[in-house]
Amino acid sequence: MHGRHAVSAGQNGVNALPVPSLLTGHQTWYLGSMNSFEKNPESGRKSALETTAGPRPRHNTVQVKVGGIAVGGGAPIVVQSMTNTDTADVAATIAQVAALARAGSELVRITVDREEAAAAVPHIRDGLARQGVTTPLIGDFHYIGHKLLSEYPDCAQALDKYRINPGNVGFRDKRDSQFADIIEIANRNGKPVRIGANWGSLDQELLAQLMDENASSAAPVDARAVMREAMLRSALMSAARAEELGMPRNRIVLSAKVSAVQDLIAVYQELARRSDYAIHLGLTEAGMGSKGVVASSAALGILLQQGIGDTIRVSLTPEPGGDRSREVQVAQELLQTMGFRSFVPLVAACPGCGRTTSTTFQELARSIQDFIRQEMPQWRTRYPGVEDLNVAVMGCIVNGPGESKHADIGISLPGTGEAPAAPVFVDGKKVRTLRGPAISADFKALVIDYIEQRYRRNGDM
Ligand code: SF4
């Protein structure tokens, strides 16, 4: 216990100096001034309120165009995802790509693992176009990418980017020629590539060489640090080789995915320090359920806050039969909650506690969130800017009215023992009090009214 709650109040309620904790004698909190951003006299640093409410400037990268989507070079951070259908199953893959695109995936990667998959790619692209889905498609190649791309030129043409894993593009002397074949095909078709190193398929020859060098050095480092270095070098050396083969830097995206959060942060920080290639960010094998969401959000959130990352994928393992587009939703919510982009209106809801023992407010929060997600594809074109809307659904009078006033539209439901009335606030002002069994439907109608009035395009009826 460091007496964290020891504060002092000076004249006029303005705190001037840190004081010793009454409990421990440790000097602790500095409350600061209410009307200025003073330096903390202990540390000499400026107030964090002034200096750190936002991410660092984006790391400068060379912009890459993937289909019509700009990645890097200051473009908005792009959300991407990957199918888990058998690509040879054209209908299933079209359906999943379309669902991912509808959910908001701006790029979609598909596995191209064998001849049937390569043959299916142009049909997938055409089928999607017939549905009006033009989301760029990325082909994921391992081991035989050079062969598939050369034997299926329509596949090479239909894809908007090729993903190459330098750890399994080929072995020994074949590796260089197979890598060169892919780059040559990409150059011929004017396609960008992602050179994506992965912890699980690290270039073993490079790793062995670095391990040997490390073992014989005067100050050997931890084996895990050598692995991180191998990941990075594998990606950077392959990118340099691609450039030697005539690929311009504005067609190269790099990634170096690891499954452990701290390793991932270290690798990407160093990748950004050593190069200006556009960066694809993702934690590999993030896992299932909350573990996957938390691990990806922690790793990606820290890197994004440091200005690192031009496109992100949240690699969640879906529940059996689960919805693949969940990974798109998580990626969007991560970017939106951190203030990088807006995708769908956010619903702020309190967690609930002993003051709200009914499930009304949880049901309303869920119902409003689902309703917004469901309506968003139409709203996006009908109500430009609606993605910035903030809705609050609160459980009782303690924080309900206050939080609802901060939102564009909010409702404070009655907690246990409170009168059965739910005040609704619009733009900070109480406009209505809802009562009775139709509170949920009435509030939804008010949300729609608000959206209509605020976001309807001029001229729309
Ligand atoms: S707003 Fe009320 S119900 Fe919600 S967490 Fe706070 S005290 Fe509990």
Short mmCIF file of N, CA, C and O in Angstrom, two decimals, residues 404-449:
data_model
loop_
_atom_site.label_atom_id
_atom_site.label_comp_id
_atom_site.label_asym_id
_atom_site.label_seq_id
_atom_site.Cartn_x
_atom_site.Cartn_y
_atom_site.Cartn_z
N SER A 404 -25.74 9.49 -19.94
CA SER A 404 -26.67 9.69 -21.05
C SER A 404 -26.53 11.10 -21.62
O SER A 404 -26.69 11.31 -22.82
N LYS A 405 -26.23 12.06 -20.76
CA LYS A 405 -26.04 13.43 -21.25
C LYS A 405 -24.79 13.55 -22.12
O LYS A 405 -24.72 14.37 -23.01
N HIS A 406 -23.78 12.72 -21.83
CA HIS A 406 -22.55 12.77 -22.64
C HIS A 406 -22.78 12.14 -24.02
O HIS A 406 -22.04 12.42 -24.96
N ALA A 407 -23.76 11.26 -24.12
CA ALA A 407 -24.01 10.60 -25.40
C ALA A 407 -24.87 11.49 -26.29
O ALA A 407 -25.44 12.49 -25.82
N ASP A 408 -24.98 11.13 -27.57
CA ASP A 408 -25.89 11.88 -28.44
C ASP A 408 -27.33 11.60 -28.02
O ASP A 408 -28.16 12.49 -27.98
N ILE A 409 -27.60 10.32 -27.75
CA ILE A 409 -28.92 9.97 -27.23
C ILE A 409 -28.72 8.86 -26.19
O ILE A 409 -27.99 7.90 -26.43
N GLY A 410 -29.34 9.02 -25.05
CA GLY A 410 -29.12 8.05 -23.98
C GLY A 410 -30.36 7.86 -23.14
O GLY A 410 -31.22 8.74 -23.05
N ILE A 411 -30.43 6.72 -22.51
CA ILE A 411 -31.56 6.42 -21.63
C ILE A 411 -31.04 5.93 -20.29
O ILE A 411 -30.06 5.18 -20.23
N SER A 412 -31.67 6.40 -19.23
CA SER A 412 -31.30 5.95 -17.90
C SER A 412 -32.47 5.14 -17.34
O SER A 412 -33.51 5.71 -17.00
N LEU A 413 -32.29 3.85 -17.28
CA LEU A 413 -33.38 2.98 -16.84
C LEU A 413 -33.51 3.01 -15.32
O LEU A 413 -32.54 3.34 -14.63
N PRO A 414 -34.67 2.67 -14.81
CA PRO A 414 -34.83 2.71 -13.35
C PRO A 414 -34.13 1.54 -12.67
O PRO A 414 -34.29 0.40 -13.07
N GLY A 415 -33.34 1.85 -11.65
CA GLY A 415 -32.71 0.80 -10.87
C GLY A 415 -33.68 0.27 -9.83
O GLY A 415 -34.82 0.75 -9.71
N THR A 416 -33.22 -0.69 -9.05
CA THR A 416 -34.08 -1.29 -8.03
C THR A 416 -34.58 -0.23 -7.06
O THR A 416 -33.80 0.58 -6.55
N GLY A 417 -35.87 -0.20 -6.83
CA GLY A 417 -36.44 0.74 -5.88
C GLY A 417 -36.70 2.11 -6.45
O GLY A 417 -37.29 2.96 -5.78
N GLU A 418 -36.25 2.39 -7.68
CA GLU A 418 -36.51 3.70 -8.27
C GLU A 418 -37.89 3.69 -8.92
O GLU A 418 -38.42 2.63 -9.29
N ALA A 419 -38.44 4.87 -9.10
CA ALA A 419 -39.73 4.98 -9.79
C ALA A 419 -39.59 4.39 -11.19
O ALA A 419 -38.53 4.56 -11.82
N PRO A 420 -40.61 3.68 -11.67
CA PRO A 420 -40.48 3.00 -12.97
C PRO A 420 -40.55 3.97 -14.15
O PRO A 420 -41.47 3.93 -14.96
N ALA A 421 -39.55 4.84 -14.23
CA ALA A 421 -39.52 5.83 -15.30
C ALA A 421 -38.11 5.89 -15.87
O ALA A 421 -37.12 5.74 -15.13
N ALA A 422 -38.00 6.08 -17.18
CA ALA A 422 -36.69 6.08 -17.84
C ALA A 422 -36.51 7.38 -18.61
O ALA A 422 -37.02 7.52 -19.73
N PRO A 423 -35.81 8.36 -18.04
CA PRO A 423 -35.58 9.60 -18.77
C PRO A 423 -34.66 9.37 -19.98
O PRO A 423 -33.71 8.60 -19.91
N VAL A 424 -34.99 10.04 -21.07
CA VAL A 424 -34.18 9.96 -22.29
C VAL A 424 -33.54 11.32 -22.52
O VAL A 424 -34.20 12.35 -22.39
N PHE A 425 -32.27 11.31 -22.83
CA PHE A 425 -31.53 12.55 -23.05
C PHE A 425 -31.07 12.62 -24.50
O PHE A 425 -30.55 11.64 -25.04
N VAL A 426 -31.26 13.76 -25.12
CA VAL A 426 -30.81 13.97 -26.49
C VAL A 426 -29.92 15.21 -26.51
O VAL A 426 -30.33 16.27 -26.02
N ASP A 427 -28.73 15.04 -27.02
CA ASP A 427 -27.75 16.15 -27.07
C ASP A 427 -27.63 16.84 -25.72
O ASP A 427 -27.60 18.07 -25.61
N GLY A 428 -27.61 16.05 -24.66
CA GLY A 428 -27.37 16.58 -23.33
C GLY A 428 -28.60 17.08 -22.60
O GLY A 428 -28.50 17.51 -21.45
N LYS A 429 -29.76 17.04 -23.25
CA LYS A 429 -30.97 17.56 -22.58
C LYS A 429 -32.01 16.46 -22.44
O LYS A 429 -32.21 15.67 -23.35
N LYS A 430 -32.70 16.49 -21.30
CA LYS A 430 -33.77 15.51 -21.10
C LYS A 430 -34.96 15.89 -21.99
O LYS A 430 -35.45 17.02 -21.95
N VAL A 431 -35.38 14.93 -22.83
CA VAL A 431 -36.46 15.27 -23.76
C VAL A 431 -37.74 14.48 -23.49
O VAL A 431 -38.81 14.84 -23.98
N ARG A 432 -37.64 13.39 -22.78
CA ARG A 432 -38.80 12.52 -22.63
C ARG A 432 -38.57 11.59 -21.44
O ARG A 432 -37.43 11.31 -21.08
N THR A 433 -39.64 11.11 -20.87
CA THR A 433 -39.53 10.04 -19.88
C THR A 433 -40.38 8.87 -20.35
O THR A 433 -41.58 9.04 -20.59
N LEU A 434 -39.75 7.73 -20.52
CA LEU A 434 -40.48 6.55 -21.01
C LEU A 434 -40.94 5.72 -19.82
O LEU A 434 -40.25 5.62 -18.80
N ARG A 435 -42.10 5.08 -20.01
CA ARG A 435 -42.66 4.24 -18.95
C ARG A 435 -43.32 3.03 -19.59
O ARG A 435 -43.68 3.06 -20.76
N GLY A 436 -43.50 2.01 -18.77
CA GLY A 436 -44.31 0.89 -19.21
C GLY A 436 -43.54 -0.17 -19.97
O GLY A 436 -42.31 -0.08 -20.13
N PRO A 437 -44.25 -1.20 -20.46
CA PRO A 437 -43.59 -2.36 -21.06
C PRO A 437 -42.95 -2.07 -22.42
O PRO A 437 -42.18 -2.88 -22.91
N ALA A 438 -43.28 -0.94 -23.05
CA ALA A 438 -42.76 -0.70 -24.40
C ALA A 438 -41.53 0.21 -24.40
O ALA A 438 -41.18 0.81 -25.42
N ILE A 439 -40.85 0.31 -23.23
CA ILE A 439 -39.70 1.22 -23.15
C ILE A 439 -38.69 0.94 -24.26
O ILE A 439 -38.18 1.83 -24.92
N SER A 440 -38.40 -0.36 -24.48
CA SER A 440 -37.37 -0.74 -25.45
C SER A 440 -37.77 -0.28 -26.85
O SER A 440 -36.98 0.38 -27.56
N ALA A 441 -39.00 -0.60 -27.26
CA ALA A 441 -39.46 -0.22 -28.61
C ALA A 441 -39.52 1.30 -28.73
O ALA A 441 -39.14 1.88 -29.76
N ASP A 442 -39.96 1.97 -27.67
CA ASP A 442 -40.06 3.43 -27.72
C ASP A 442 -38.68 4.07 -27.86
O ASP A 442 -38.50 5.03 -28.61
N PHE A 443 -37.71 3.52 -27.13
CA PHE A 443 -36.37 4.10 -27.20
C PHE A 443 -35.78 3.88 -28.60
O PHE A 443 -35.16 4.79 -29.16
N LYS A 444 -35.99 2.68 -29.16
CA LYS A 444 -35.50 2.42 -30.52
C LYS A 444 -36.09 3.43 -31.50
O LYS A 444 -35.40 3.94 -32.38
N ALA A 445 -37.37 3.70 -31.34
CA ALA A 445 -38.02 4.66 -32.25
C ALA A 445 -37.39 6.05 -32.09
O ALA A 445 -37.18 6.76 -33.08
N LEU A 446 -37.04 6.40 -30.85
CA LEU A 446 -36.41 7.71 -30.64
C LEU A 446 -35.01 7.75 -31.28
O LEU A 446 -34.59 8.77 -31.83
N VAL A 447 -34.31 6.61 -31.21
CA VAL A 447 -32.98 6.55 -31.84
C VAL A 447 -33.14 6.75 -33.34
O VAL A 447 -32.39 7.53 -33.97
N ILE A 448 -34.11 6.08 -33.94
CA ILE A 448 -34.31 6.21 -35.39
C ILE A 448 -34.68 7.66 -35.73
O ILE A 448 -34.15 8.23 -36.68
N ASP A 449 -35.56 8.25 -34.95
CA ASP A 449 -35.93 9.66 -35.18
C ASP A 449 -34.70 10.55 -35.15
O ASP A 449 -34.52 11.43 -36.00
#
